[in-house]
Coordinates of C-alpha atoms and ligand atoms in Angstrom, one line a residue:
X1 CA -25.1 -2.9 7.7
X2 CA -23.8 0.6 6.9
X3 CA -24.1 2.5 3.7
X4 CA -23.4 -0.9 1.9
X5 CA -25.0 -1.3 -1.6
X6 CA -28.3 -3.2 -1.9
X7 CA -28.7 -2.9 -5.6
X8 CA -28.1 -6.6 -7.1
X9 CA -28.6 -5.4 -10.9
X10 CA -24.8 -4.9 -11.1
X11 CA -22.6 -7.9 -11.3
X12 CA -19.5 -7.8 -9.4
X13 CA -16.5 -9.8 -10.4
X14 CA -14.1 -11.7 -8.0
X15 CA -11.0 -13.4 -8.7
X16 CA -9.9 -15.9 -6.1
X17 CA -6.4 -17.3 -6.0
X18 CA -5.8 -20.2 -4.7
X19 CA -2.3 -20.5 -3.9
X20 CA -2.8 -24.4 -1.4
X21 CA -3.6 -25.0 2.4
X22 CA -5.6 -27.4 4.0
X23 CA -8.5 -25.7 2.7
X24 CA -7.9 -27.1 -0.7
X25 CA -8.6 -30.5 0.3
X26 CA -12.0 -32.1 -1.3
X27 CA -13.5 -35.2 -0.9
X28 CA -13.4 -37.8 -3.6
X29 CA -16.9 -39.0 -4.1
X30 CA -15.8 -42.2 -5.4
X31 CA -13.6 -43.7 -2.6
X32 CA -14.2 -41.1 0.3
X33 CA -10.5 -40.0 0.5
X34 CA -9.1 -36.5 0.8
X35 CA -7.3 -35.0 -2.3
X36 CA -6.8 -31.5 -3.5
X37 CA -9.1 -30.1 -5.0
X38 CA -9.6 -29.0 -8.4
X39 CA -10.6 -25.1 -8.3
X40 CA -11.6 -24.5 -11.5
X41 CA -14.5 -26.2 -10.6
X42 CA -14.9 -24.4 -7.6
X43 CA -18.7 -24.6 -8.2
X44 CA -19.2 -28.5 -8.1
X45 CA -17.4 -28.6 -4.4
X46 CA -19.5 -25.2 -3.3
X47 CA -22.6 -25.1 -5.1
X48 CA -23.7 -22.8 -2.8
X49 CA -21.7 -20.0 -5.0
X50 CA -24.6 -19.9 -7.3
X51 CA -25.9 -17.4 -4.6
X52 CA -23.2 -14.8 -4.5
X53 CA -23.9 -11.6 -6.4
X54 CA -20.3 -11.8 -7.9
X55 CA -19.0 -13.7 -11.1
X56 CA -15.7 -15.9 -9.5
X57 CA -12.9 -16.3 -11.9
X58 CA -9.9 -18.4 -10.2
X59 CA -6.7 -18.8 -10.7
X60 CA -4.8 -21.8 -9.4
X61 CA -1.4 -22.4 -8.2
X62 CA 0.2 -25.3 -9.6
X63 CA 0.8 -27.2 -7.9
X64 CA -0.6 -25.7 -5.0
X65 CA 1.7 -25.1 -2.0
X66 CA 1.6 -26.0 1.6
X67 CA 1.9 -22.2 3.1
X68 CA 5.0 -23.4 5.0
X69 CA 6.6 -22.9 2.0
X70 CA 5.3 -19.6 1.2
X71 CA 8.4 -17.3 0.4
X72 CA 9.5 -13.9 -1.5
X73 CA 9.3 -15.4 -5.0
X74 CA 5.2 -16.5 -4.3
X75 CA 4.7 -12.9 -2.4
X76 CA 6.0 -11.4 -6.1
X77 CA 4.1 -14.3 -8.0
X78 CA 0.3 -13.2 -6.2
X79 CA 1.2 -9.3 -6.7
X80 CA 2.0 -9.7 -10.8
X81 CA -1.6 -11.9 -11.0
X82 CA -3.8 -8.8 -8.9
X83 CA -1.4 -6.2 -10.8
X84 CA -2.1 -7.7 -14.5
X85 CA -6.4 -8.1 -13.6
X86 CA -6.3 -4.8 -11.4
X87 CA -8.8 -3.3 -13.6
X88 CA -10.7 -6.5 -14.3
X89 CA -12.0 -7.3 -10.6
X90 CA -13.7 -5.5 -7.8
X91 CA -12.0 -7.2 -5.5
X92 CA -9.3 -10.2 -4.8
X93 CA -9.9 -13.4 -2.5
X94 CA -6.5 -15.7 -1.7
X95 CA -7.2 -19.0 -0.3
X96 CA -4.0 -19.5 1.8
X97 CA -2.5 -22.5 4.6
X98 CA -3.2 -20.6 7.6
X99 CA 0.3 -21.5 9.3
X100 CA 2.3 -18.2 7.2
X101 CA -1.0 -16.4 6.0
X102 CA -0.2 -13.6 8.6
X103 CA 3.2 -13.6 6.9
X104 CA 1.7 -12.9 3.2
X105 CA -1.0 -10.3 4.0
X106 CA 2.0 -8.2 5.7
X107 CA 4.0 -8.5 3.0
X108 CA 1.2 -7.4 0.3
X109 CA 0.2 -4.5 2.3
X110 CA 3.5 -3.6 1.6
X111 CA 3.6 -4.4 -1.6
X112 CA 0.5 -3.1 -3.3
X113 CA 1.4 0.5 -2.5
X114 CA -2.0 2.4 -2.6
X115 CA -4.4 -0.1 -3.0
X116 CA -8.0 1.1 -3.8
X117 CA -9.5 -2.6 -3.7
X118 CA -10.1 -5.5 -0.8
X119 CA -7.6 -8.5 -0.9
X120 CA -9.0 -11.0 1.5
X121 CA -6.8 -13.9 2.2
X122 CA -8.6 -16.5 3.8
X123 CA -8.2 -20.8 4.6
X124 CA -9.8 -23.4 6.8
X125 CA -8.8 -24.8 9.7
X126 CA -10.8 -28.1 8.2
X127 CA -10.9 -29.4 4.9
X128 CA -13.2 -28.1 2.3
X129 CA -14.2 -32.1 1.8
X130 CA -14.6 -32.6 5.5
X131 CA -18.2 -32.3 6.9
X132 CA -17.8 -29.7 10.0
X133 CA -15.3 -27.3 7.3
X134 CA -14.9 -23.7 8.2
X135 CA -14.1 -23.3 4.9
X136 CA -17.1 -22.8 2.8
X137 CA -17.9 -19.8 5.0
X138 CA -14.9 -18.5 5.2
X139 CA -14.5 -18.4 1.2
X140 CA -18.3 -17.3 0.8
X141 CA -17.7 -14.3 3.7
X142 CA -14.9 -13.4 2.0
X143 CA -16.3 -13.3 -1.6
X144 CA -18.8 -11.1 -0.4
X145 CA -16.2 -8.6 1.6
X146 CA -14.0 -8.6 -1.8
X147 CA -17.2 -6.8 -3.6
X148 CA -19.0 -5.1 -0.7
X149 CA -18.9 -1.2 -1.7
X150 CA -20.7 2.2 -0.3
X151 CA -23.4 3.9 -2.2
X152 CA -20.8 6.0 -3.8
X153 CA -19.0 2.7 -5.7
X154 CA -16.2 2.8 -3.4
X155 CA -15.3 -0.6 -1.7
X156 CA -15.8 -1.0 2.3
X157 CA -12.6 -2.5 2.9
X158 CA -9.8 -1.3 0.4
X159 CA -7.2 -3.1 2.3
X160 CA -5.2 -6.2 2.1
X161 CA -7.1 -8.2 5.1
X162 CA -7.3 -11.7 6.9
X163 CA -10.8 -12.6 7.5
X164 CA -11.5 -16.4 9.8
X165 CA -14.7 -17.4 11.6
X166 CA -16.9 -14.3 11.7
X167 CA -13.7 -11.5 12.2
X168 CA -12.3 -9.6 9.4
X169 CA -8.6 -8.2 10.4
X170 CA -6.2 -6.1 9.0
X171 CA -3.5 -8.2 7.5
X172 CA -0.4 -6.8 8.8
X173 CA -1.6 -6.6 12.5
X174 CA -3.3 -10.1 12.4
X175 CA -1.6 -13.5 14.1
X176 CA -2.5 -17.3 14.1
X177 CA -3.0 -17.8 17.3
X178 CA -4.5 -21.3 17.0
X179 CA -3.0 -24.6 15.7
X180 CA -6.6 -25.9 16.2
X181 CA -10.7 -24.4 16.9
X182 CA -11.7 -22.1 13.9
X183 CA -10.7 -19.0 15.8
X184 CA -7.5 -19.2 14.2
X185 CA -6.6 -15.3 13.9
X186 CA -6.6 -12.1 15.6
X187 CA -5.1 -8.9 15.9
X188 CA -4.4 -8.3 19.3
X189 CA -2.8 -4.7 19.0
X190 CA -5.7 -3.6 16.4
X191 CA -9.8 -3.7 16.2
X192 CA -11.7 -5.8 14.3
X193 CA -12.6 -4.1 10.9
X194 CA -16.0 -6.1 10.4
X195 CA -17.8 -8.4 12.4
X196 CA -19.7 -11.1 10.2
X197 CA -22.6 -12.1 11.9
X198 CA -26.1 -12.2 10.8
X199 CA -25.2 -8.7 9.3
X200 CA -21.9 -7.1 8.4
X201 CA -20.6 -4.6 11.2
X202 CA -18.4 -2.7 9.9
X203 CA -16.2 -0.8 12.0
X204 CA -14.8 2.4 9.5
X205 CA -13.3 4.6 11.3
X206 CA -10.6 2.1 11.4
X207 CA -10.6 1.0 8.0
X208 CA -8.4 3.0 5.5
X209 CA -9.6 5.4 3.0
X210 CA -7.1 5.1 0.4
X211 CA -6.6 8.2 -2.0
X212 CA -8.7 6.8 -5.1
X213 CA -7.5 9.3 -7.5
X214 CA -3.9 7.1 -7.3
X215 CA -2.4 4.8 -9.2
X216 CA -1.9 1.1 -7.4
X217 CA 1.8 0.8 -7.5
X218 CA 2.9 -2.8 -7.1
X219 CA 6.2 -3.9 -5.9
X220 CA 8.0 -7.3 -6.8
X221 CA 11.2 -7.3 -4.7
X222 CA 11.9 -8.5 -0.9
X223 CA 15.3 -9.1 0.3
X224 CA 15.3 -11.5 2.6
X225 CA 18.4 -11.2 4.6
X226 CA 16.7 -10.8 8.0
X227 CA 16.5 -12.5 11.0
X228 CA 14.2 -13.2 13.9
X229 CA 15.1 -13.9 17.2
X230 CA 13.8 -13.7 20.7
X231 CA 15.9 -12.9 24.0
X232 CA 15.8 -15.6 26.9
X233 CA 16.8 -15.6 30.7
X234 CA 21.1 -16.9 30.3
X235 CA 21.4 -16.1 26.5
X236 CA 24.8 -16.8 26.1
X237 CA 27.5 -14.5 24.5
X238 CA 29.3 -16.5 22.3
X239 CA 26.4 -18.1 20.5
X240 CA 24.8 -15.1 20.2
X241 CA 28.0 -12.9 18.6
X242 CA 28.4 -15.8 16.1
X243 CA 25.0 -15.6 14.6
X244 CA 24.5 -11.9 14.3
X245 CA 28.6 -11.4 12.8
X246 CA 26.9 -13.3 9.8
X247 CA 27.9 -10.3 7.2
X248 CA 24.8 -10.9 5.0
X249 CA 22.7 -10.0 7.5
X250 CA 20.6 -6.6 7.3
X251 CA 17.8 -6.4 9.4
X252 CA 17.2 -8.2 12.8
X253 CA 13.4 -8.5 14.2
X254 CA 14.6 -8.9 18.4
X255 CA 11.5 -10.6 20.8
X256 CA 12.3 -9.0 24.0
X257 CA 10.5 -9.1 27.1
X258 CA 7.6 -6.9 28.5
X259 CA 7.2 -3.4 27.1
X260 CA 10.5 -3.9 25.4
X261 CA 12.9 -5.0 27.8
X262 CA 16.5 -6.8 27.4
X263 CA 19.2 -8.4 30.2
X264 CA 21.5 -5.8 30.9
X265 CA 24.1 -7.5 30.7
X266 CA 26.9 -5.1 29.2
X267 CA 28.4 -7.7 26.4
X268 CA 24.9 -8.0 25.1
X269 CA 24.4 -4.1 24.7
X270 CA 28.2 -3.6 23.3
X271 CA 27.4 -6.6 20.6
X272 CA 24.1 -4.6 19.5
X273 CA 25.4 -0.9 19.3
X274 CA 28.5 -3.2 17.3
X275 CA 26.0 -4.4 14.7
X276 CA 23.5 -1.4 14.5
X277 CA 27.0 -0.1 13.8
X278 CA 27.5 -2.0 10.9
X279 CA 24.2 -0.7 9.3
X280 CA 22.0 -3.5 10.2
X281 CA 18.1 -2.4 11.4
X282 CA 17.6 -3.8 14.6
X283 CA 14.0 -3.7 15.7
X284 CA 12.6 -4.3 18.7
X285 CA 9.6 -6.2 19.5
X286 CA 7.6 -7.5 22.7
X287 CA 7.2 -11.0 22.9
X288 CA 3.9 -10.1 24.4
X289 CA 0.9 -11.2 22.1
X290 CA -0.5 -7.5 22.9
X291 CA 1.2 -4.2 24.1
X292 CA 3.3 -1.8 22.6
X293 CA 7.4 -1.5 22.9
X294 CA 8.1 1.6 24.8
X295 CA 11.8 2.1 24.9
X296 CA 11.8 4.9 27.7
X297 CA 10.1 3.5 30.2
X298 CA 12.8 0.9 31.8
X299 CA 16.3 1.7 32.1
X300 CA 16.7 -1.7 30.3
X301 CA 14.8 -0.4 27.4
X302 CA 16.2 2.8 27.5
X303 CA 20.0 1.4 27.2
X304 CA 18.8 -0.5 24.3
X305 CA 17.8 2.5 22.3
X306 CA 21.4 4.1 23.5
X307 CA 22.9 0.9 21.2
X308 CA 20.7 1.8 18.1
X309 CA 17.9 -0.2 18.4
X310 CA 14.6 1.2 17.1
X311 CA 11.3 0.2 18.6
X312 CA 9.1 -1.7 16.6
X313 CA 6.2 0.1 18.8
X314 CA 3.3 -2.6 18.7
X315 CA 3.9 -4.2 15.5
X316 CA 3.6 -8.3 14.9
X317 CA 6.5 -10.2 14.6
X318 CA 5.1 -10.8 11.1
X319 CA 4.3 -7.0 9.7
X320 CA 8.6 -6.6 11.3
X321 CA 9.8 -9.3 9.8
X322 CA 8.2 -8.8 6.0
X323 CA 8.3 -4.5 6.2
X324 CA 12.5 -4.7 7.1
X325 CA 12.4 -6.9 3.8
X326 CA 10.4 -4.4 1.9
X327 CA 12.6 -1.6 2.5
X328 CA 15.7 -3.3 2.3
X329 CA 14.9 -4.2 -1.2
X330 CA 13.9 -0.4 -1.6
X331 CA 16.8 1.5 -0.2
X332 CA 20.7 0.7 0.5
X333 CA 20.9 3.6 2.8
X334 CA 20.5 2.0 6.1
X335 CA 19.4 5.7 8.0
X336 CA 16.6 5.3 5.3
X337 CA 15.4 2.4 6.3
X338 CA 15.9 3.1 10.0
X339 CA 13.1 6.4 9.4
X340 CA 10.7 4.3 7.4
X341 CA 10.6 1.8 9.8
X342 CA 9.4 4.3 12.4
X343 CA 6.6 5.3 10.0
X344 CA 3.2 3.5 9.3
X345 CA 3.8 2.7 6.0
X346 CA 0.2 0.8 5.4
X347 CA -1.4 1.1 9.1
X348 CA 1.2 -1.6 10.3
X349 CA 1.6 0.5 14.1
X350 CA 0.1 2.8 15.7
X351 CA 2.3 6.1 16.3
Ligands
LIG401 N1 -0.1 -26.6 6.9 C1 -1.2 -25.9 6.3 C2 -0.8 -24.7 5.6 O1 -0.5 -23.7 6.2 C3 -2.2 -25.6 7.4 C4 -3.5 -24.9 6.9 O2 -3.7 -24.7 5.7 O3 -4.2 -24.4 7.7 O4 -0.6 -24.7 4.4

């Protein structure tokens, strides 16, 4: 444990947001069945709570949502409830469905524009009711993380994070990488940023110091005209031109192969110098779970970036995806969001 504060005369205050997931689910103790659970009595399904250093205040979504419909308007929903209690709490737990939790943190570490407290989204991969859950130590790790602070009052992780069986990730480089087995997430392209075990390892030199002194500036407003899609030995022309003339579209997230590569086939590189054209962002990431995009070092890559296509460097599909939306909402001027997107905004790639 490094430089974390022992002294348990001051009570810290958590608010946890439960926005649905499997995690929810509780055990009736009447006929044995499943059912969601009731959080404002979070204490009767965890009495082990009574242990945490930390007053819990909760605040429920209702009705709480299966995170497959997780979307913009919920993003906005969880950054007004931290931005009205931003003062009121050290810190700010999110139970979350695992399947888009990758999706949420990425888009709140854009949205809460320098944060100075931890936002730990969390879930289960088992139902809170269920014997063998994962979810009573994920919420009470995570609890503890949202009010863990240095001898000097600031908070160890001031960062929107994921943290899931013992590993607490950044949120806009972590991935589900398991439908099933509690090790649901990691971050391939990014350390760890604490290692729960029988102590807290904390790893700081990569977690971000925040300027204190600053205001946290929230943002409300995605815009969600964006596609993914991933390239695939004999993509075929005329399927592929009829999606991406679709007018509305802004920003394009493209999986390619290896350190970045495409076919070089030339209709596929005149159809994406056409669009980049237009003014739509097209980004380029590996469909590699780990690596970085490097645009230079194939001739393939290399033509891509001749047709306007920026490299997403060694960004998740998720942090690409929910940062184009961000800065779309944020600027009309498509070579503004072309230079943003090359810049770490909240620790999203390394450059
Ligand atoms: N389908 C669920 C969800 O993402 C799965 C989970 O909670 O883990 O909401």
């Amino acid at each position: 444990m490094q430089n974390q504060e022992t002294n348990t005369k001051h009570l810290h205050h958590v608010l946890l947001i439960y926005t649905g997931g499997t995690i929810g689910m509780g055990r009736n103790p009447v006929t044995g069945a499943l059912e969601p659970l009731d959080f404002n009595h979070l204490h009767d399904a965890m009495p082990e709570l009574k242990y945490v250093n930390a007053e819990i205040d909760v605040y429920q979504f209702t009705p709480p949502i299966d995170s497959s419909d997780m979307a913009p308007r919920q993003w906005a929903q969880i950054v007004r409830i931290i931005d009205d209690r931003y003062n009121d709490y050290d810190g700010f737990v999110i139970l979350h469905g695992t399947d888009t939790m990758a999706y949420t943190a990425s888009a709140l570490s854009f949205m809460l524009e320098n944060l100075t407290k931890p936002v730990i989204l969390t879930g289960s991969q088992l139902p809170m009711g269920q014997l063998r859950t994962d979810g009573k130590e994920n919420v009470l790790t995570s609890i503890e993380l949202a009010y863990a602070h240095h001898l000097d009052g600031t908070p160890m992780v001031p960062e929107v994070c994921i943290y899931f069986n013992g590993k607490l990730l950044r949120g806009n480089r972590a991935t589900k990488v398991a439908a099933d087995g509690f090790a649901a997430f990691d971050s391939y392209n990014y350390p760890h940023l604490c290692d729960a075990g029988v102590n807290f390892d904390y790893h700081q030199h990569h977690i971000f110091r925040p300027d204190f002194t600053k205001k946290m500036m929230p943002h409300f407003a995605m815009d969600p005209h964006v596609i993914v899609f991933s390239l695939f030995p004999g993509i075929q022309e005329s399927i592929f031109r009829r999606i991406l003339e679709a007018t509305e579209i802004r920003g394009i997230v493209m999986r390619s192969f290896g350190s970045g590569n495409a076919p070089q086939q030339p209709w596929l590189l005149r159809l994406l110098r056409e669009v980049t054209e237009r003014g739509v962002t097209i980004v380029n990431i590996s469909q590699c779970a780990s690596g970085v995009v490097e645009m230079g070092r194939y001739d393939t890559g290399y033509q891509l970036k001749e047709a306007g296509v920026l490299s997403g460097y060694d960004s998740t599909v998720e942090a690409a995806v929910t940062k184009l939306m961000f800065l779309q909402a944020r600027y009309s001027d498509p070579h503004m969001i072309r230079t943003m997107m090359a810049r770490s905004i909240a620790g999203e790639i390394t450059i």
